[in-house]
Each structure stands twice: as structure tokens, then as C-alpha cells.
């Protein structure tokens, strides 16, 4: 008989704890009496008249400096989520007030000998209670007892158990304190108990909040950069921590199964059943619980937009500068349109924090907050806290670092400065900075809704459409704000693109992903039935609209899924981007000028941003060479999951590298700029960049992958590794054909080429230096049992012969010395014995100019 997932029983308790429940029915058995009983006292002798009490999820009592929790019998065995956050951190720490420390799921249970046990959930596997295998799962799913509390008193017929939690909260434990890894990061040692205390415990209907001050003995490191100022001054470090204990729903939210074609964060566990022949991985997405109000159910069934029973609310940290709050709120509210596509209006709202409400706390896990950190870190992030049983998102605290504005400024000036005149100064107007803040807020809110990065979204836009004003007004420059698409760097000044066509915004993919994850279906569908429907929906939707494709985080070899790229052709898009950078560099002196008394710090910062942008364009193009398209599919979808990048596109990418890397980018060495920010070492720095490109271009991993693709996929015209290396050689050694002098930059290119080929030939014996060692590390192992080393040897022997014949006719003295150095380097590595060159150049796929003339 087919069993519903909704009918599964959580089998997370230890067998002994389940037997304890049975003992409740037969009190006073012999086995119970065998334990040493701890005596309980009359309730009023423990919770005296002097007690300061608060009623809530668990009543809290404070008698002098002792804290008691009163746990009702109805709360035993109920799962609770414990979320720990910093309230205050020491100066200089890599963490800030409001940031999460950790989360765990716990429950209390009645133990023998008048004990209350605190267990920590370890969800790895489960099974239906109706299946015999559930016993085996139960036997291998023991959740640890973290603490055993004496029952100090019992209240009432319904029974509520009073336990003393003072020592437990003040102790160093894995539930309420810092983890070993966090202490190591902060150079903290043991807890100083006499300098640690409970600041306050408050309780509310579904949560209890514990605030503590904890002081740790600090370790002083020899590396002064690792030491916190407080540790140096006093030898100790003090932090303030908030622990939220939140009651999870008695009936978990219905799960929605994960589909790797739609980008959601997910949780999973192993699921067992009597009818299985293998264990199943049960994977379900993270999402908020959105349900129509009871009175709106009929309207919802008719397809009308309705407000949810409980909206998603994000509060703005009152520490946020007032002028930015409205933009952060807009960033939250921008998602309302996406939820309307899922059938809900006003499903998500941003609000100011009610500072006059003493019953609310920023650290309270019931409230989602955009926390503002006074930090030089240039970042923002959007986590979500979930019910591990169902994937239900309970709350989120978005982290917003003050200095993210500095990052936004540099991005926008470099990428959009030639289009938007407002970007041509070091301090943006509030309106422009507010628009940039809004975009980042929308991105981070997307993460809190369960959405992962979609680095493939920008590939859905044809490059030339990025220059089409009308098209951009309608669609935006990327299909998802969850991409790292930043700003439209492809648009040229003559295109007259509006600001709307330059900025990221919530797109087609985002709306569809929310619809897929949050739409509800009439009737009582099981998760399995929903899975079938949602899978077909994904198949039909993505095949009908390629803009809905999810490209993942860009961690594989797919050039469509890259961080901070634009368009469906990185070669063309990057060429447009560099064209704009060439316009930006001569203007930097003027754009970064603030006051005559200022130094050139701003100029240097923005110039470095230009350089990094150039480097990104090169990286985007490089990924096409040896690239492999990865398109997740189900059996019902058409087409292959894996397909190589077209050979023509790979050759175009190599031509780009020749144009913009193999020849010195003199436009980037603009004298009026470079001479004001550093000593004349830029060419050396660019040589390092070029060497890095050569390292990855001729890396053993790339060449082995090209060989594997050609052999495994049997395509008509693959880009063979021997042909690719020959093409690179032809571009690098052009001067050998014309007997022209080789300039310093090109000499560096040629040296880097030889270092790469030598490392391919013998990766276990790098010739010295950082680049050689890096090349060896990348190549070692990846080229074993491939033809890559043979290809490298052939290239070295060919080049040695060409150099030998060219040196006597080289007139430029520095070029001749350079050739002699390379010749000697190859000869020392390869040795004297060589095969006759004339028998193999064409067989190896080399061009005429590389072989015997």
C-alpha cells in the first residue's frame, strides 16, 4: 500500500526515551525505583513570593540570582528551535551584533529519577511508523541527552516541572555558547565563569529569550593581526549573546520536494520503507508558510489575489541611517509582484522597527530584521532559519555592512560611468546611492525567501539586446536579480540607455521561481503528487521560455553560469566592456577629484576597481575554452545534460585572449593615472596577471578535460588539445616568423608559456618560483595517463628547434639573449635526444609555421 509522506512519524528519539513514555502509564515500576530519586519541594518553597515571574512558552522565574524555567507537561517531546546570535561583539572582531552563532533543534522529556532531559535532535533518517524498518531506523537515530535537570518542584494537576537552569546557561555548552570553531577564530580559550552572567530571560507565547554576558580568557597570538584589542589590553574578551528558544509547529508544514531545475536552498535526509530496494534521499526546499485566510479561501480558489494568513515582515534595524531606510523597505517590497504571480498580495512587507515597543527585541527569533553593521567589510548577506522537519523558513536576519556602499560606488562608477553622469564623482547623491542600496536589498531578500544564486540568468539575454533601450525597459539586462549581473557594462554611450536599463531588478525567473515554490494547489495533494505536477510544470515552462533556466552558482565548467558576466556571448560582451573601460581610464583623474588638499587614495581605489573589472572580462572569456554546458534535466526533458562549447566559440575566445592579454593593454597603463598612484611597476604587475592567464589557459586540468570531451562525446569537430596548444603557440611566438624584436611584455608572455609547457611535461619537478609551483599543483595528477604530457614534449622540441635556427639571425640583442635563455631552459629540461621533427608536425595537428619550413 502506498503511504503518504504526511503520515511519516519522526523517529528521532532514543529507544530508551520512547520506553520512558510508556513508563508514564505505569508509574513506580521497579526499574524506576532503582534510580536514586531527587527530592522535589513544594512549589511555593521554590518559587517564593520574592520571585520575579514572567508567563509565556515556558514560565520564567528569578529568585535572587537563580533562574527557573517552568515546563508544562504539554511541552514535553515538542521540538523547539534554538537560534543563537551575538548582541554585542568586541571591537575588531570578525562578527557583529545580530549575526548568527548557530541553531539547533531540541526537546525536553521526562526522565527517570525526577529528571528532565534536554535532547538535541540529529535528523539523519526516518521511516513510516507503519513499516517494520522504522524499528531499525529508531535504533540508529539516538539523539544525545545534552543535560539532565533535577525537577525542583511540580505544579498543578496538569503538571508543569520547575528546573533550575542557572548553572547550565552560565556554563560552556554547545547549545547556548560559542562553538570551538568560533572560539578558535576569535583566539578564545576557557570561559571565565566569575566574569560571566545571565543578563535577562524573557518569555513570550511561542518563544523564550535568554540574554547572557560571557567572558573568555584570550590567547595572544604572535601574529598581532589576529589579536583583538580587548585581548591585548586585558587578556580577556567579553561577548553578549541572545538565545531564542522558539516552539516549532506541532504539525510541520507540508514539504515541497526539491527540483534541481529551480534554484532553492534545500534540506534532506535518508528515508526508509519496507517496499524499497534502496534508500531514498528525501530533499525538500526552504520556503515560508503562506496560506490564505480562512475567510478568503473561496476567493483564492477562484483565482483572486488574497492576503496570506501571516505575511513575511522584515523590520529595519533602527541603527540604520535614516536616509537609507526607505530604500531598504523598497528592496523588500519589490518582491510583492513576484508573490502576486503565486496568488498572494501584500505577502511580504518592509517596516520600520517600532522603537517604542518594549516587548520586541532585535535578537528575538520571531522577527526578521535587516541588521546594520558598523563595519569596513564591503558585503551583505541574506540567510534563512528553517524548521529542519519541513523546510519552513521561520525567520531571517539579513546582514548589511556599512561599507557595502563603497563597493557599490566603485562598481557603478566603473561599469556605468560612461552612461550615467551621476556616477562620475566620489560621493554619489543620496538618490543614486539609495537606488543601489535597493537593488542589493532585493537580492539579499531573495535569499531569505529560499532562492539561491542563479549565475546563468544573465545568459538569457542576447548581447545585442543589452544595447536595445526599448527591450531593456521591458525585460531588464538579466532575467534574475539572484544573478551577480551588477550593471549593464555592455551598453555604449551612443545607445542612450536609461537608468532602468542599467540596474538589476526582479525578473522573469524570480517571479516564476516564487510561483513554483509558493503556489498552493486545491484539494489535499500529497507532496508526492505535488512533485509530479511541479516537475511537469518546470519542464513545460523552461522549454517554452529559456529565460526561466536556472544556471546554478557557476561552480562547474559551464561558461553560461559565471559571476558578474552579461549576455549570451562572453567574447562580444567583454569586448564591449573593455571598450567602456578604455573610455573610463582617461577620466579617472577628474571623476575622483574631491578637494585640492586630498591625496590620490580615491584615484588608486577606483583604478584598482577598473583593473579588477578587466580581469573579470578575461576570466569570463577563458571559461569558454574547454567549457562544458551543463543543463539539468529529467527523463521527460529533451536534449543532453552535458554538451561541449562549440569549437568556433572556443577559437573566438582564444582570439580575444590574444588581442587583450597577449598584447600589452597600454590603455590601462595610462601615464597620467598610473604615475600618480604607484612607482613604475605596473608593467610588472600586468605581467603577473598575464602569467596567471597562461597558468589557467595551459593548465593540465583544462587540457585533460578537452581530451576527455573529444574522446567521450565523439562530436564531429571537437577542439583537440594538441590543436589548441598549437594555436596558443602560434599566437605567442609570432615574432619568430617575422624576426622582429620582442618587447618586454611579450618576452614575459613567452616565458610564461614555456613555464606552463614545462610543467605540463613534468609537473612533479617545477623549475622554481611561485608560478611554476602553482602550475605543478594544478597539473599534477590531472594529466596522468593522458596525452597531455606527450603534447607538451612535442611543443618543447618544436620550439627548441625553431629557436636554434632563429637565434643566429636575430639582430635585436635583448631578443637574442631572451631566445638563448629559453633555448637553454628547454634543452636542460628535455635533453639532447629528439625524434626527427620533420616526421610528426602535421600528424600532431600543428600549423605549418610551427613545423619544419
PDB file of N, CA, C and O in Angstrom, residues 96-122:
ATOM      1  N   UNK A  96      29.543  40.625  14.235  1.00  0.00           N
ATOM      2  CA  UNK A  96      28.859  41.844  14.654  1.00  0.00           C
ATOM      3  C   UNK A  96      27.551  41.497  15.351  1.00  0.00           C
ATOM      4  O   UNK A  96      26.994  40.410  15.163  1.00  0.00           O
ATOM      5  N   UNK A  97      27.083  42.436  16.175  1.00  0.00           N
ATOM      6  CA  UNK A  97      25.825  42.244  16.867  1.00  0.00           C
ATOM      7  C   UNK A  97      24.693  41.972  15.900  1.00  0.00           C
ATOM      8  O   UNK A  97      24.484  42.722  14.944  1.00  0.00           O
ATOM      9  N   UNK A  98      23.956  40.886  16.135  1.00  0.00           N
ATOM     10  CA  UNK A  98      22.875  40.494  15.242  1.00  0.00           C
ATOM     11  C   UNK A  98      23.220  39.300  14.380  1.00  0.00           C
ATOM     12  O   UNK A  98      22.329  38.639  13.845  1.00  0.00           O
ATOM     13  N   UNK A  99      24.514  38.989  14.234  1.00  0.00           N
ATOM     14  CA  UNK A  99      24.904  37.857  13.393  1.00  0.00           C
ATOM     15  C   UNK A  99      24.673  36.539  14.134  1.00  0.00           C
ATOM     16  O   UNK A  99      24.824  36.447  15.351  1.00  0.00           O
ATOM     17  N   UNK A 100      24.353  35.517  13.359  1.00  0.00           N
ATOM     18  CA  UNK A 100      24.021  34.222  13.937  1.00  0.00           C
ATOM     19  C   UNK A 100      25.265  33.492  14.416  1.00  0.00           C
ATOM     20  O   UNK A 100      26.305  33.507  13.754  1.00  0.00           O
ATOM     21  N   UNK A 101      25.131  32.825  15.557  1.00  0.00           N
ATOM     22  CA  UNK A 101      26.177  31.960  16.093  1.00  0.00           C
ATOM     23  C   UNK A 101      25.896  30.513  15.691  1.00  0.00           C
ATOM     24  O   UNK A 101      26.797  29.777  15.298  1.00  0.00           O
ATOM     25  N   UNK A 102      24.634  30.119  15.784  1.00  0.00           N
ATOM     26  CA  UNK A 102      24.283  28.751  15.424  1.00  0.00           C
ATOM     27  C   UNK A 102      22.822  28.474  15.706  1.00  0.00           C
ATOM     28  O   UNK A 102      22.107  29.294  16.287  1.00  0.00           O
ATOM     29  N   UNK A 103      22.355  27.306  15.279  1.00  0.00           N
ATOM     30  CA  UNK A 103      20.977  26.895  15.521  1.00  0.00           C
ATOM     31  C   UNK A 103      20.937  25.388  15.732  1.00  0.00           C
ATOM     32  O   UNK A 103      21.695  24.639  15.110  1.00  0.00           O
ATOM     33  N   UNK A 104      20.060  24.975  16.617  1.00  0.00           N
ATOM     34  CA  UNK A 104      19.877  23.553  16.898  1.00  0.00           C
ATOM     35  C   UNK A 104      18.414  23.310  17.240  1.00  0.00           C
ATOM     36  O   UNK A 104      17.720  24.204  17.727  1.00  0.00           O
ATOM     37  N   UNK A 105      17.960  22.075  17.021  1.00  0.00           N
ATOM     38  CA  UNK A 105      16.608  21.678  17.400  1.00  0.00           C
ATOM     39  C   UNK A 105      16.693  20.817  18.660  1.00  0.00           C
ATOM     40  O   UNK A 105      17.515  19.894  18.736  1.00  0.00           O
ATOM     41  N   UNK A 106      15.856  21.138  19.628  1.00  0.00           N
ATOM     42  CA  UNK A 106      15.887  20.436  20.914  1.00  0.00           C
ATOM     43  C   UNK A 106      14.484  20.008  21.312  1.00  0.00           C
ATOM     44  O   UNK A 106      13.495  20.417  20.696  1.00  0.00           O
ATOM     45  N   UNK A 107      14.394  19.193  22.336  1.00  0.00           N
ATOM     46  CA  UNK A 107      13.137  18.974  23.044  1.00  0.00           C
ATOM     47  C   UNK A 107      13.449  18.524  24.462  1.00  0.00           C
ATOM     48  O   UNK A 107      14.557  18.053  24.759  1.00  0.00           O
ATOM     49  N   UNK A 108      12.474  18.727  25.337  1.00  0.00           N
ATOM     50  CA  UNK A 108      12.567  18.263  26.732  1.00  0.00           C
ATOM     51  C   UNK A 108      11.746  16.992  26.865  1.00  0.00           C
ATOM     52  O   UNK A 108      10.715  16.814  26.207  1.00  0.00           O
ATOM     53  N   UNK A 109      12.204  16.104  27.744  1.00  0.00           N
ATOM     54  CA  UNK A 109      11.424  14.896  28.032  1.00  0.00           C
ATOM     55  C   UNK A 109      11.595  14.529  29.494  1.00  0.00           C
ATOM     56  O   UNK A 109      12.590  14.880  30.143  1.00  0.00           O
ATOM     57  N   UNK A 110      10.605  13.828  30.013  1.00  0.00           N
ATOM     58  CA  UNK A 110      10.634  13.367  31.404  1.00  0.00           C
ATOM     59  C   UNK A 110      11.505  12.126  31.475  1.00  0.00           C
ATOM     60  O   UNK A 110      11.303  11.152  30.758  1.00  0.00           O
ATOM     61  N   UNK A 111      12.514  12.201  32.342  1.00  0.00           N
ATOM     62  CA  UNK A 111      13.400  11.072  32.545  1.00  0.00           C
ATOM     63  C   UNK A 111      13.167  10.405  33.882  1.00  0.00           C
ATOM     64  O   UNK A 111      12.332  10.844  34.674  1.00  0.00           O
ATOM     65  N   UNK A 112      13.882   9.351  34.161  1.00  0.00           N
ATOM     66  CA  UNK A 112      13.772   8.695  35.466  1.00  0.00           C
ATOM     67  C   UNK A 112      14.406   9.549  36.556  1.00  0.00           C
ATOM     68  O   UNK A 112      15.096  10.529  36.272  1.00  0.00           O
ATOM     69  N   UNK A 113      14.157   9.151  37.791  1.00  0.00           N
ATOM     70  CA  UNK A 113      14.786   9.792  38.952  1.00  0.00           C
ATOM     71  C   UNK A 113      14.482  11.273  39.029  1.00  0.00           C
ATOM     72  O   UNK A 113      15.338  12.087  39.379  1.00  0.00           O
ATOM     73  N   UNK A 114      13.215  11.650  38.705  1.00  0.00           N
ATOM     74  CA  UNK A 114      12.807  13.056  38.771  1.00  0.00           C
ATOM     75  C   UNK A 114      13.738  13.954  37.972  1.00  0.00           C
ATOM     76  O   UNK A 114      14.187  14.993  38.454  1.00  0.00           O
ATOM     77  N   UNK A 115      14.008  13.542  36.756  1.00  0.00           N
ATOM     78  CA  UNK A 115      14.877  14.323  35.886  1.00  0.00           C
ATOM     79  C   UNK A 115      14.092  14.808  34.667  1.00  0.00           C
ATOM     80  O   UNK A 115      13.159  14.153  34.193  1.00  0.00           O
ATOM     81  N   UNK A 116      14.491  15.967  34.174  1.00  0.00           N
ATOM     82  CA  UNK A 116      14.060  16.446  32.866  1.00  0.00           C
ATOM     83  C   UNK A 116      15.289  16.426  31.965  1.00  0.00           C
ATOM     84  O   UNK A 116      16.304  17.049  32.278  1.00  0.00           O
ATOM     85  N   UNK A 117      15.185  15.683  30.874  1.00  0.00           N
ATOM     86  CA  UNK A 117      16.297  15.592  29.924  1.00  0.00           C
ATOM     87  C   UNK A 117      16.134  16.633  28.820  1.00  0.00           C
ATOM     88  O   UNK A 117      15.019  16.894  28.361  1.00  0.00           O
ATOM     89  N   UNK A 118      17.248  17.177  28.418  1.00  0.00           N
ATOM     90  CA  UNK A 118      17.295  18.061  27.257  1.00  0.00           C
ATOM     91  C   UNK A 118      18.015  17.317  26.138  1.00  0.00           C
ATOM     92  O   UNK A 118      19.193  16.972  26.269  1.00  0.00           O
ATOM     93  N   UNK A 119      17.292  17.025  25.063  1.00  0.00           N
ATOM     94  CA  UNK A 119      17.883  16.302  23.935  1.00  0.00           C
ATOM     95  C   UNK A 119      18.096  17.246  22.754  1.00  0.00           C
ATOM     96  O   UNK A 119      17.329  18.178  22.540  1.00  0.00           O
ATOM     97  N   UNK A 120      19.132  16.955  21.968  1.00  0.00           N
ATOM     98  CA  UNK A 120      19.420  17.692  20.737  1.00  0.00           C
ATOM     99  C   UNK A 120      19.118  16.783  19.564  1.00  0.00           C
ATOM    100  O   UNK A 120      19.594  15.646  19.506  1.00  0.00           O
ATOM    101  N   UNK A 121      18.334  17.287  18.639  1.00  0.00           N
ATOM    102  CA  UNK A 121      17.903  16.474  17.506  1.00  0.00           C
ATOM    103  C   UNK A 121      19.041  16.231  16.516  1.00  0.00           C
ATOM    104  O   UNK A 121      19.797  17.137  16.189  1.00  0.00           O
ATOM    105  N   UNK A 122      19.138  15.002  16.034  1.00  0.00           N
ATOM    106  CA  UNK A 122      20.098  14.655  14.983  1.00  0.00           C
ATOM    107  C   UNK A 122      19.311  13.974  13.869  1.00  0.00           C
ATOM    108  O   UNK A 122      19.199  12.752  13.842  1.00  0.00           O
TER     109      UNK A 122
END
